[in-house]
PDB file of C-alpha atoms in Angstrom:
ATOM      1  CA  MET M   1      39.129 -23.875 227.660  1.00 55.00           C
ATOM      2  CA  PRO M   2      39.727 -24.837 231.315  1.00 68.00           C
ATOM      3  CA  TYR M   3      43.153 -24.466 232.915  1.00 80.00           C
ATOM      4  CA  LEU M   4      45.136 -27.699 232.560  1.00 84.00           C
ATOM      5  CA  VAL M   5      47.836 -28.656 235.055  1.00 91.00           C
ATOM      6  CA  PRO M   6      51.113 -28.975 233.083  1.00 91.00           C
ATOM      7  CA  ALA M   7      52.447 -31.945 235.071  1.00 93.00           C
ATOM      8  CA  ILE M   8      49.263 -33.913 234.452  1.00 93.00           C
ATOM      9  CA  VAL M   9      49.206 -32.920 230.791  1.00 93.00           C
ATOM     10  CA  ASN M  10      52.790 -34.154 230.388  1.00 94.00           C
ATOM     11  CA  SER M  11      52.034 -37.352 232.287  1.00 95.00           C
ATOM     12  CA  MET M  12      49.083 -38.045 229.997  1.00 93.00           C
ATOM     13  CA  ALA M  13      51.345 -37.407 226.982  1.00 94.00           C
ATOM     14  CA  ILE M  14      53.799 -39.999 228.309  1.00 95.00           C
ATOM     15  CA  LEU M  15      51.072 -42.594 228.898  1.00 93.00           C
ATOM     16  CA  THR M  16      49.558 -41.924 225.484  1.00 91.00           C
ATOM     17  CA  TYR M  17      52.938 -42.336 223.810  1.00 93.00           C
ATOM     18  CA  LEU M  18      53.671 -45.630 225.562  1.00 93.00           C
ATOM     19  CA  LYS M  19      50.267 -47.135 224.793  1.00 88.00           C
ATOM     20  CA  ASP M  20      51.178 -47.221 221.072  1.00 85.00           C
ATOM     21  CA  PRO M  21      52.347 -50.790 220.235  1.00 81.00           C
ATOM     22  CA  GLU M  22      55.158 -49.388 218.086  1.00 82.00           C
ATOM     23  CA  HIS M  23      56.893 -47.920 221.139  1.00 80.00           C
ATOM     24  CA  SER M  24      55.356 -49.737 224.079  1.00 80.00           C
ATOM     25  CA  GLY M  25      58.812 -49.846 225.662  1.00 89.00           C
ATOM     26  CA  ALA M  26      61.012 -46.756 225.519  1.00 93.00           C
ATOM     27  CA  GLY M  27      63.897 -45.088 227.309  1.00 95.00           C
ATOM     28  CA  LEU M  28      64.110 -41.705 228.963  1.00 95.00           C
ATOM     29  CA  SER M  29      65.622 -39.803 226.034  1.00 95.00           C
ATOM     30  CA  GLU M  30      63.161 -41.226 223.521  1.00 95.00           C
ATOM     31  CA  ILE M  31      60.158 -40.399 225.699  1.00 95.00           C
ATOM     32  CA  ALA M  32      61.373 -36.894 226.515  1.00 95.00           C
ATOM     33  CA  GLY M  33      61.924 -36.157 222.833  1.00 95.00           C
ATOM     34  CA  ALA M  34      58.602 -37.631 221.787  1.00 94.00           C
ATOM     35  CA  VAL M  35      56.549 -35.549 224.225  1.00 94.00           C
ATOM     36  CA  SER M  36      58.766 -32.461 223.949  1.00 95.00           C
ATOM     37  CA  ILE M  37      59.628 -31.918 227.605  1.00 94.00           C
ATOM     38  CA  PRO M  38      63.038 -31.441 229.263  1.00 95.00           C
ATOM     39  CA  THR M  39      64.818 -34.662 230.192  1.00 95.00           C
ATOM     40  CA  SER M  40      65.041 -33.772 233.883  1.00 95.00           C
ATOM     41  CA  THR M  41      61.311 -32.999 234.036  1.00 95.00           C
ATOM     42  CA  CYS M  42      60.514 -36.194 232.153  1.00 96.00           C
ATOM     43  CA  LEU M  43      62.635 -38.261 234.542  1.00 96.00           C
ATOM     44  CA  ASN M  44      60.768 -36.906 237.572  1.00 96.00           C
ATOM     45  CA  LEU M  45      57.424 -37.662 235.944  1.00 96.00           C
ATOM     46  CA  LEU M  46      58.518 -41.164 234.973  1.00 96.00           C
ATOM     47  CA  ARG M  47      59.694 -41.934 238.493  1.00 95.00           C
ATOM     48  CA  THR M  48      56.400 -40.674 239.905  1.00 95.00           C
ATOM     49  CA  LEU M  49      54.369 -42.790 237.484  1.00 95.00           C
ATOM     50  CA  VAL M  50      56.482 -45.836 238.354  1.00 94.00           C
ATOM     51  CA  HIS M  51      55.970 -45.168 242.070  1.00 92.00           C
ATOM     52  CA  PHE M  52      52.194 -45.372 241.640  1.00 90.00           C
ATOM     53  CA  GLY M  53      52.343 -48.409 239.374  1.00 89.00           C
ATOM     54  CA  LEU M  54      51.151 -46.566 236.290  1.00 91.00           C
ATOM     55  CA  LEU M  55      54.459 -47.404 234.599  1.00 93.00           C
ATOM     56  CA  SER M  56      57.016 -50.163 235.114  1.00 92.00           C
ATOM     57  CA  PHE M  57      60.776 -49.794 234.697  1.00 93.00           C
ATOM     58  CA  ASP M  58      63.190 -52.490 233.511  1.00 91.00           C
ATOM     59  CA  ALA M  59      66.552 -51.789 235.130  1.00 89.00           C
ATOM     60  CA  ASN M  60      68.364 -53.991 232.607  1.00 90.00           C
ATOM     61  CA  THR M  61      66.998 -52.424 229.412  1.00 92.00           C
ATOM     62  CA  LYS M  62      66.395 -48.967 230.958  1.00 93.00           C
ATOM     63  CA  GLN M  63      62.978 -48.941 229.346  1.00 94.00           C
ATOM     64  CA  TYR M  64      59.589 -47.852 230.637  1.00 95.00           C
ATOM     65  CA  ARG M  65      56.308 -49.621 229.909  1.00 93.00           C
ATOM     66  CA  LEU M  66      52.692 -49.242 231.004  1.00 91.00           C
ATOM     67  CA  GLY M  67      52.163 -50.584 234.527  1.00 89.00           C
ATOM     68  CA  TRP M  68      49.700 -52.997 236.059  1.00 80.00           C
ATOM     69  CA  ALA M  69      47.916 -50.237 237.962  1.00 82.00           C
ATOM     70  CA  LEU M  70      46.481 -49.079 234.629  1.00 82.00           C
ATOM     71  CA  PHE M  71      45.055 -52.549 234.096  1.00 71.00           C
ATOM     72  CA  GLU M  72      43.405 -52.399 237.505  1.00 70.00           C
ATOM     73  CA  LEU M  73      42.017 -48.921 236.859  1.00 77.00           C
ATOM     74  CA  GLY M  74      40.760 -49.969 233.436  1.00 73.00           C
ATOM     75  CA  SER M  75      39.076 -53.046 234.869  1.00 63.00           C
ATOM     76  CA  ARG M  76      37.357 -50.994 237.537  1.00 67.00           C
ATOM     77  CA  ALA M  77      36.237 -48.419 234.992  1.00 67.00           C
ATOM     78  CA  ALA M  78      34.892 -51.177 232.741  1.00 63.00           C
ATOM     79  CA  ASP M  79      32.995 -52.657 235.689  1.00 63.00           C
ATOM     80  CA  HIS M  80      31.448 -49.290 236.475  1.00 64.00           C
ATOM     81  CA  LEU M  81      30.459 -48.671 232.869  1.00 68.00           C
ATOM     82  CA  SER M  82      28.984 -52.144 232.534  1.00 75.00           C
ATOM     83  CA  HIS M  83      27.041 -51.624 235.766  1.00 80.00           C
ATOM     84  CA  VAL M  84      25.616 -48.378 234.413  1.00 84.00           C
ATOM     85  CA  GLU M  85      24.578 -50.129 231.222  1.00 85.00           C
ATOM     86  CA  VAL M  86      22.935 -52.993 233.100  1.00 88.00           C
ATOM     87  CA  LEU M  87      21.138 -50.759 235.593  1.00 92.00           C
ATOM     88  CA  ARG M  88      20.035 -47.968 233.245  1.00 92.00           C
ATOM     89  CA  PRO M  89      16.711 -49.657 232.234  1.00 94.00           C
ATOM     90  CA  HIS M  90      15.701 -49.931 235.902  1.00 95.00           C
ATOM     91  CA  LEU M  91      16.672 -46.312 236.535  1.00 95.00           C
ATOM     92  CA  SER M  92      14.694 -45.149 233.511  1.00 94.00           C
ATOM     93  CA  ALA M  93      11.632 -47.119 234.587  1.00 94.00           C
ATOM     94  CA  LEU M  94      11.794 -45.593 238.061  1.00 95.00           C
ATOM     95  CA  ALA M  95      12.033 -42.039 236.719  1.00 94.00           C
ATOM     96  CA  LYS M  96       9.160 -42.644 234.307  1.00 93.00           C
ATOM     97  CA  ASN M  97       7.008 -44.168 237.030  1.00 93.00           C
ATOM     98  CA  LEU M  98       7.602 -41.416 239.606  1.00 93.00           C
ATOM     99  CA  GLY M  99       8.041 -38.429 237.307  1.00 91.00           C
ATOM    100  CA  VAL M 100      11.049 -37.137 239.284  1.00 92.00           C
ATOM    101  CA  THR M 101      14.775 -37.200 238.613  1.00 92.00           C
ATOM    102  CA  CYS M 102      16.400 -40.505 239.547  1.00 95.00           C
ATOM    103  CA  VAL M 103      20.129 -41.061 239.971  1.00 94.00           C
ATOM    104  CA  LEU M 104      22.637 -43.835 240.458  1.00 94.00           C
ATOM    105  CA  GLY M 105      25.498 -43.041 242.833  1.00 92.00           C
ATOM    106  CA  ARG M 106      28.702 -44.773 243.819  1.00 90.00           C
ATOM    107  CA  GLU M 107      31.045 -44.426 246.781  1.00 90.00           C
ATOM    108  CA  VAL M 108      34.381 -43.077 245.541  1.00 84.00           C
ATOM    109  CA  GLY M 109      36.841 -42.584 248.376  1.00 80.00           C
ATOM    110  CA  PRO M 110      35.344 -40.333 251.060  1.00 87.00           C
ATOM    111  CA  ARG M 111      32.629 -38.975 248.741  1.00 88.00           C
ATOM    112  CA  LEU M 112      29.735 -40.139 246.622  1.00 90.00           C
ATOM    113  CA  MET M 113      29.761 -39.623 242.850  1.00 88.00           C
ATOM    114  CA  ILE M 114      26.713 -39.525 240.565  1.00 89.00           C
ATOM    115  CA  ILE M 115      27.412 -42.061 237.807  1.00 87.00           C
ATOM    116  CA  ASP M 116      24.073 -41.962 235.972  1.00 89.00           C
ATOM    117  CA  LYS M 117      20.819 -40.040 236.014  1.00 90.00           C
ATOM    118  CA  VAL M 118      17.454 -39.918 234.265  1.00 91.00           C
ATOM    119  CA  GLU M 119      15.502 -36.678 234.416  1.00 88.00           C
ATOM    120  CA  GLY M 120      11.897 -36.686 235.586  1.00 77.00           C
ATOM    121  CA  SER M 121       8.972 -35.653 233.430  1.00 74.00           C
ATOM    122  CA  ASP M 122       7.846 -32.756 235.625  1.00 68.00           C
ATOM    123  CA  ASP M 123       8.529 -29.283 234.245  1.00 61.00           C
ATOM    124  CA  LEU M 124       9.882 -28.239 237.637  1.00 63.00           C
ATOM    125  CA  ARG M 125      12.356 -30.806 238.892  1.00 67.00           C
ATOM    126  CA  ALA M 126      15.475 -31.289 240.975  1.00 72.00           C
ATOM    127  CA  THR M 127      18.601 -32.233 239.090  1.00 73.00           C
ATOM    128  CA  THR M 128      22.308 -32.979 239.448  1.00 79.00           C
ATOM    129  CA  SER M 129      25.129 -33.797 237.054  1.00 81.00           C
ATOM    130  CA  VAL M 130      26.774 -37.106 236.187  1.00 84.00           C
ATOM    131  CA  GLY M 131      30.297 -37.003 237.577  1.00 80.00           C
ATOM    132  CA  GLN M 132      29.360 -34.596 240.375  1.00 84.00           C
ATOM    133  CA  TYR M 133      30.651 -35.451 243.849  1.00 87.00           C
ATOM    134  CA  HIS M 134      28.691 -35.049 247.074  1.00 91.00           C
ATOM    135  CA  PRO M 135      29.698 -35.542 250.731  1.00 92.00           C
ATOM    136  CA  MET M 136      28.732 -38.906 252.187  1.00 93.00           C
ATOM    137  CA  THR M 137      26.822 -37.049 254.907  1.00 92.00           C
ATOM    138  CA  SER M 138      24.795 -34.928 252.492  1.00 89.00           C
ATOM    139  CA  GLY M 139      21.463 -36.663 253.118  1.00 91.00           C
ATOM    140  CA  ALA M 140      19.567 -39.778 252.078  1.00 94.00           C
ATOM    141  CA  VAL M 141      21.832 -40.685 249.171  1.00 94.00           C
ATOM    142  CA  GLY M 142      24.921 -40.982 251.361  1.00 94.00           C
ATOM    143  CA  ARG M 143      23.079 -42.542 254.301  1.00 95.00           C
ATOM    144  CA  ALA M 144      21.939 -45.451 252.138  1.00 96.00           C
ATOM    145  CA  ILE M 145      25.612 -46.455 251.995  1.00 95.00           C
ATOM    146  CA  LEU M 146      26.813 -45.215 255.392  1.00 96.00           C
ATOM    147  CA  ALA M 147      24.239 -47.483 257.049  1.00 95.00           C
ATOM    148  CA  TYR M 148      26.386 -50.504 256.165  1.00 95.00           C
ATOM    149  CA  TRP M 149      29.738 -49.112 257.283  1.00 94.00           C
ATOM    150  CA  LYS M 150      31.372 -50.442 260.415  1.00 93.00           C
ATOM    151  CA  ASP M 151      30.931 -48.048 263.314  1.00 93.00           C
ATOM    152  CA  ALA M 152      34.687 -47.508 263.579  1.00 93.00           C
ATOM    153  CA  ASP M 153      34.830 -46.522 259.909  1.00 93.00           C
ATOM    154  CA  LEU M 154      31.901 -44.160 260.378  1.00 94.00           C
ATOM    155  CA  LEU M 155      33.533 -42.450 263.356  1.00 94.00           C
ATOM    156  CA  SER M 156      36.839 -42.172 261.515  1.00 93.00           C
ATOM    157  CA  HIS M 157      35.081 -40.546 258.565  1.00 93.00           C
ATOM    158  CA  LEU M 158      33.267 -38.077 260.811  1.00 93.00           C
ATOM    159  CA  GLU M 159      36.442 -37.175 262.684  1.00 92.00           C
ATOM    160  CA  GLU M 160      38.066 -36.238 259.385  1.00 90.00           C
ATOM    161  CA  HIS M 161      35.129 -34.698 257.527  1.00 91.00           C
ATOM    162  CA  GLY M 162      32.721 -33.720 260.288  1.00 91.00           C
ATOM    163  CA  LEU M 163      28.953 -33.736 260.157  1.00 92.00           C
ATOM    164  CA  PRO M 164      28.310 -30.309 258.635  1.00 91.00           C
ATOM    165  CA  ARG M 165      25.112 -28.331 258.538  1.00 92.00           C
ATOM    166  CA  PHE M 166      24.123 -27.752 254.908  1.00 93.00           C
ATOM    167  CA  THR M 167      20.636 -26.441 255.687  1.00 92.00           C
ATOM    168  CA  GLU M 168      18.487 -25.799 258.744  1.00 91.00           C
ATOM    169  CA  THR M 169      17.242 -29.405 258.639  1.00 90.00           C
ATOM    170  CA  SER M 170      20.623 -31.122 258.236  1.00 91.00           C
ATOM    171  CA  ILE M 171      21.381 -33.935 260.659  1.00 90.00           C
ATOM    172  CA  THR M 172      24.291 -32.705 262.775  1.00 90.00           C
ATOM    173  CA  ASP M 173      23.922 -34.971 265.804  1.00 91.00           C
ATOM    174  CA  LEU M 174      25.823 -38.264 265.930  1.00 93.00           C
ATOM    175  CA  ASP M 175      23.149 -40.105 267.925  1.00 93.00           C
ATOM    176  CA  ALA M 176      20.439 -38.920 265.534  1.00 93.00           C
ATOM    177  CA  LEU M 177      22.552 -40.045 262.584  1.00 94.00           C
ATOM    178  CA  ARG M 178      23.019 -43.487 264.101  1.00 94.00           C
ATOM    179  CA  ARG M 179      19.264 -43.833 264.636  1.00 93.00           C
ATOM    180  CA  MET M 180      18.618 -42.898 261.021  1.00 93.00           C
ATOM    181  CA  LEU M 181      21.236 -45.372 259.787  1.00 95.00           C
ATOM    182  CA  GLY M 182      19.457 -48.046 261.828  1.00 94.00           C
ATOM    183  CA  ASP M 183      16.223 -47.088 260.051  1.00 93.00           C
ATOM    184  CA  VAL M 184      17.944 -47.534 256.690  1.00 94.00           C
ATOM    185  CA  ARG M 185      19.022 -51.067 257.589  1.00 94.00           C
ATOM    186  CA  ARG M 186      15.553 -51.883 258.915  1.00 93.00           C
ATOM    187  CA  LEU M 187      13.458 -50.322 256.150  1.00 94.00           C
ATOM    188  CA  GLY M 188      15.738 -50.637 253.143  1.00 94.00           C
ATOM    189  CA  TYR M 189      15.751 -46.941 252.268  1.00 96.00           C
ATOM    190  CA  ALA M 190      16.787 -43.507 253.540  1.00 95.00           C
ATOM    191  CA  VAL M 191      14.798 -40.268 253.484  1.00 95.00           C
ATOM    192  CA  SER M 192      15.998 -36.679 253.641  1.00 94.00           C
ATOM    193  CA  LEU M 193      13.795 -33.605 253.696  1.00 93.00           C
ATOM    194  CA  GLU M 194      15.657 -30.491 252.553  1.00 92.00           C
ATOM    195  CA  GLU M 195      18.807 -31.617 254.389  1.00 92.00           C
ATOM    196  CA  TYR M 196      21.345 -30.940 251.625  1.00 91.00           C
ATOM    197  CA  TYR M 197      19.658 -28.348 249.434  1.00 89.00           C
ATOM    198  CA  GLY M 198      16.755 -26.238 250.594  1.00 90.00           C
ATOM    199  CA  GLY M 199      13.551 -27.199 248.803  1.00 90.00           C
ATOM    200  CA  ILE M 200      14.851 -30.621 247.690  1.00 91.00           C
ATOM    201  CA  ASN M 201      13.754 -33.970 249.151  1.00 93.00           C
ATOM    202  CA  ALA M 202      15.260 -37.376 248.422  1.00 94.00           C
ATOM    203  CA  VAL M 203      14.667 -41.089 248.921  1.00 96.00           C
ATOM    204  CA  ALA M 204      17.504 -43.584 248.407  1.00 96.00           C
ATOM    205  CA  SER M 205      18.150 -47.328 248.680  1.00 97.00           C
ATOM    206  CA  PRO M 206      21.395 -49.320 248.614  1.00 97.00           C
ATOM    207  CA  VAL M 207      22.324 -51.565 245.697  1.00 95.00           C
ATOM    208  CA  PHE M 208      24.205 -54.703 246.737  1.00 95.00           C
ATOM    209  CA  GLU M 209      26.927 -56.180 244.576  1.00 90.00           C
ATOM    210  CA  PRO M 210      28.184 -59.733 245.196  1.00 88.00           C
ATOM    211  CA  ARG M 211      30.179 -60.393 248.353  1.00 81.00           C
ATOM    212  CA  LYS M 212      30.748 -56.861 249.605  1.00 81.00           C
ATOM    213  CA  PRO M 213      28.967 -54.050 251.447  1.00 88.00           C
ATOM    214  CA  PRO M 214      26.953 -51.721 249.219  1.00 93.00           C
ATOM    215  CA  GLN M 215      28.906 -49.064 247.390  1.00 90.00           C
ATOM    216  CA  MET M 216      26.104 -48.081 245.017  1.00 93.00           C
ATOM    217  CA  VAL M 217      22.805 -46.346 245.636  1.00 96.00           C
ATOM    218  CA  VAL M 218      19.681 -45.536 243.642  1.00 97.00           C
ATOM    219  CA  ALA M 219      17.779 -42.400 244.587  1.00 96.00           C
ATOM    220  CA  SER M 220      14.867 -40.202 243.603  1.00 95.00           C
ATOM    221  CA  LEU M 221      15.233 -36.436 243.954  1.00 93.00           C
ATOM    222  CA  GLY M 222      12.381 -33.975 243.842  1.00 90.00           C
ATOM    223  CA  LEU M 223      11.317 -30.491 244.746  1.00 91.00           C
ATOM    224  CA  ALA M 224       9.705 -30.483 248.166  1.00 90.00           C
ATOM    225  CA  SER M 225       6.490 -29.286 246.528  1.00 89.00           C
ATOM    226  CA  VAL M 226       6.514 -32.345 244.229  1.00 89.00           C
ATOM    227  CA  LEU M 227       8.179 -35.043 246.320  1.00 90.00           C
ATOM    228  CA  THR M 228       6.166 -34.160 249.391  1.00 91.00           C
ATOM    229  CA  ALA M 229       6.373 -35.836 252.784  1.00 90.00           C
ATOM    230  CA  ASP M 230       2.983 -37.431 252.053  1.00 92.00           C
ATOM    231  CA  ARG M 231       4.423 -39.067 248.921  1.00 92.00           C
ATOM    232  CA  ILE M 232       7.470 -40.493 250.699  1.00 92.00           C
ATOM    233  CA  PRO M 233       5.956 -43.922 251.563  1.00 93.00           C
ATOM    234  CA  GLU M 234       4.861 -44.504 247.943  1.00 94.00           C
ATOM    235  CA  VAL M 235       8.165 -43.273 246.485  1.00 95.00           C
ATOM    236  CA  ALA M 236      10.157 -45.282 249.021  1.00 95.00           C
ATOM    237  CA  ARG M 237       8.420 -48.519 247.981  1.00 95.00           C
ATOM    238  CA  HIS M 238       9.288 -47.896 244.338  1.00 96.00           C
ATOM    239  CA  VAL M 239      12.883 -46.911 245.073  1.00 96.00           C
ATOM    240  CA  ARG M 240      13.437 -49.920 247.318  1.00 96.00           C
ATOM    241  CA  GLN M 241      11.879 -52.274 244.763  1.00 96.00           C
ATOM    242  CA  THR M 242      14.133 -50.814 242.089  1.00 96.00           C
ATOM    243  CA  ALA M 243      17.177 -51.333 244.332  1.00 96.00           C
ATOM    244  CA  ILE M 244      16.135 -54.972 244.799  1.00 96.00           C
ATOM    245  CA  LYS M 245      15.890 -55.410 241.015  1.00 95.00           C
ATOM    246  CA  MET M 246      19.244 -53.725 240.495  1.00 95.00           C
ATOM    247  CA  THR M 247      20.816 -55.965 243.134  1.00 94.00           C
ATOM    248  CA  ALA M 248      19.474 -59.037 241.342  1.00 93.00           C
ATOM    249  CA  ALA M 249      20.714 -57.716 237.988  1.00 92.00           C
ATOM    250  CA  LEU M 250      24.247 -57.492 239.416  1.00 90.00           C
ATOM    251  CA  GLY M 251      24.068 -60.953 240.968  1.00 90.00           C
ATOM    252  CA  GLY M 252      24.025 -59.613 244.512  1.00 91.00           C
ATOM    253  CA  GLU M 253      21.896 -60.504 247.522  1.00 92.00           C
ATOM    254  CA  TRP M 254      19.416 -58.002 248.917  1.00 94.00           C
ATOM    255  CA  LEU M 255      20.291 -57.331 252.547  1.00 90.00           C
ATOM    256  CA  GLY M 256      18.468 -54.021 252.855  1.00 84.00           C
ATOM    257  CA  GLY M 257      15.530 -54.972 255.021  1.00 79.00           C
ATOM    258  CA  GLY M 258      11.988 -53.918 254.294  1.00 73.00           C
ATOM    259  CA  ASP M 259       8.426 -55.034 254.896  1.00 55.00           C
ATOM    260  CA  GLN M 260       8.146 -52.858 257.988  1.00 42.00           C
ATOM    261  CA  PRO M 261       5.703 -49.957 257.974  1.00 38.00           C
ATOM    262  CA  HIS M 262       7.170 -46.597 257.051  1.00 41.00           C
ATOM    263  CA  ARG M 263       7.781 -44.263 259.951  1.00 42.00           C
ATOM    264  CA  SER M 264       7.014 -40.592 259.743  1.00 38.00           C
ATOM    265  CA  ALA M 265       9.416 -38.779 257.401  1.00 43.00           C
ATOM    266  CA  THR M 266      10.358 -36.135 259.936  1.00 41.00           C
ATOM    267  CA  ARG M 267      13.818 -35.493 261.199  1.00 42.00           C
ATOM    268  CA  PRO M 268      14.653 -36.577 264.770  1.00 40.00           C
ATOM    269  CA  ASP M 269      15.345 -34.152 267.555  1.00 38.00           C
ATOM    270  CA  GLN M 270      18.899 -32.860 267.605  1.00 39.00           C
ATOM    271  CA  PRO M 271      19.965 -32.435 271.225  1.00 37.00           C
ATOM    272  CA  ARG M 272      23.479 -31.299 270.268  1.00 39.00           C
ATOM    273  CA  GLU M 273      25.516 -30.504 267.209  1.00 40.00           C
ATOM    274  CA  TYR M 274      28.135 -33.154 266.473  1.00 36.00           C
ATOM    275  CA  ARG M 275      31.735 -32.018 266.033  1.00 41.00           C
ATOM    276  CA  PRO M 276      34.895 -34.094 265.656  1.00 40.00           C
ATOM    277  CA  PRO M 277      36.867 -34.204 268.915  1.00 38.00           C
ATOM    278  CA  ARG M 278      39.716 -32.107 267.550  1.00 36.00           C
ATOM    279  CA  LEU M 279      37.297 -29.364 266.533  1.00 32.00           C
ATOM    280  CA  ARG M 280      35.630 -28.931 269.910  1.00 34.00           C
ATOM    281  CA  ASP M 281      35.692 -25.454 271.425  1.00 32.00           C
ATOM    282  CA  PRO M 282      38.266 -25.028 274.197  1.00 29.00           C
ATOM    283  CA  GLN M 283      36.826 -25.499 277.659  1.00 32.00           C
TER     284      GLN M 283
END
């Protein structure tokens, strides 16, 4: 059994207790007794949960109830789950057509999380796990979303998280990254050749939801010996077409470009390694 953080365990016990209709409103002593934690500890947890909107506190009745932030979180979770359900048939069709693992990713804070995947049919295949997080700069999957960020937001992200070298072919130059993001907007897909994991190539396209920049991405991952550079144009067409179908299924408008010929899937020259200003070597 994994190690569980006591404060979070106790907080979950409080939320679970208050979700029961029979005691949806309760005072400090009742809650502390119900979840078997000291009153002082319970009070600190309750105040923290109120601060973040997960609970509300009525100063007149001295009772705590579930807060509106939980409603917001639940609504977002429901949206994500419904999106997965709606998009799964398209993801499955893509994996079946290409024979490689295909994933659906979503921007979550400063990282990208895999929210669904369908394994390819090849015996030897690249894979990842649903729920796994990856840096936004980890290759094609992140670039399909980064391409639609404002430049100021991109620079802010890089100043905080850098542009690290994961493999020998990682893009570590800011100018090269900007050129590749321009290609994503023009072509409707991103390509990475062994940039995040050695021996793994990827092709990714953005999925547009209504009235906002893309926060979702569909991608195909394959061993470099299977998803070869020669196959990239064919795979890219299928991935982009799937992204267009997914966009339509969500009621969005495809703004990902396309129809231009595919450029060579080779990484650009890297005249310098990008570092955030605060990380530069002293002169």
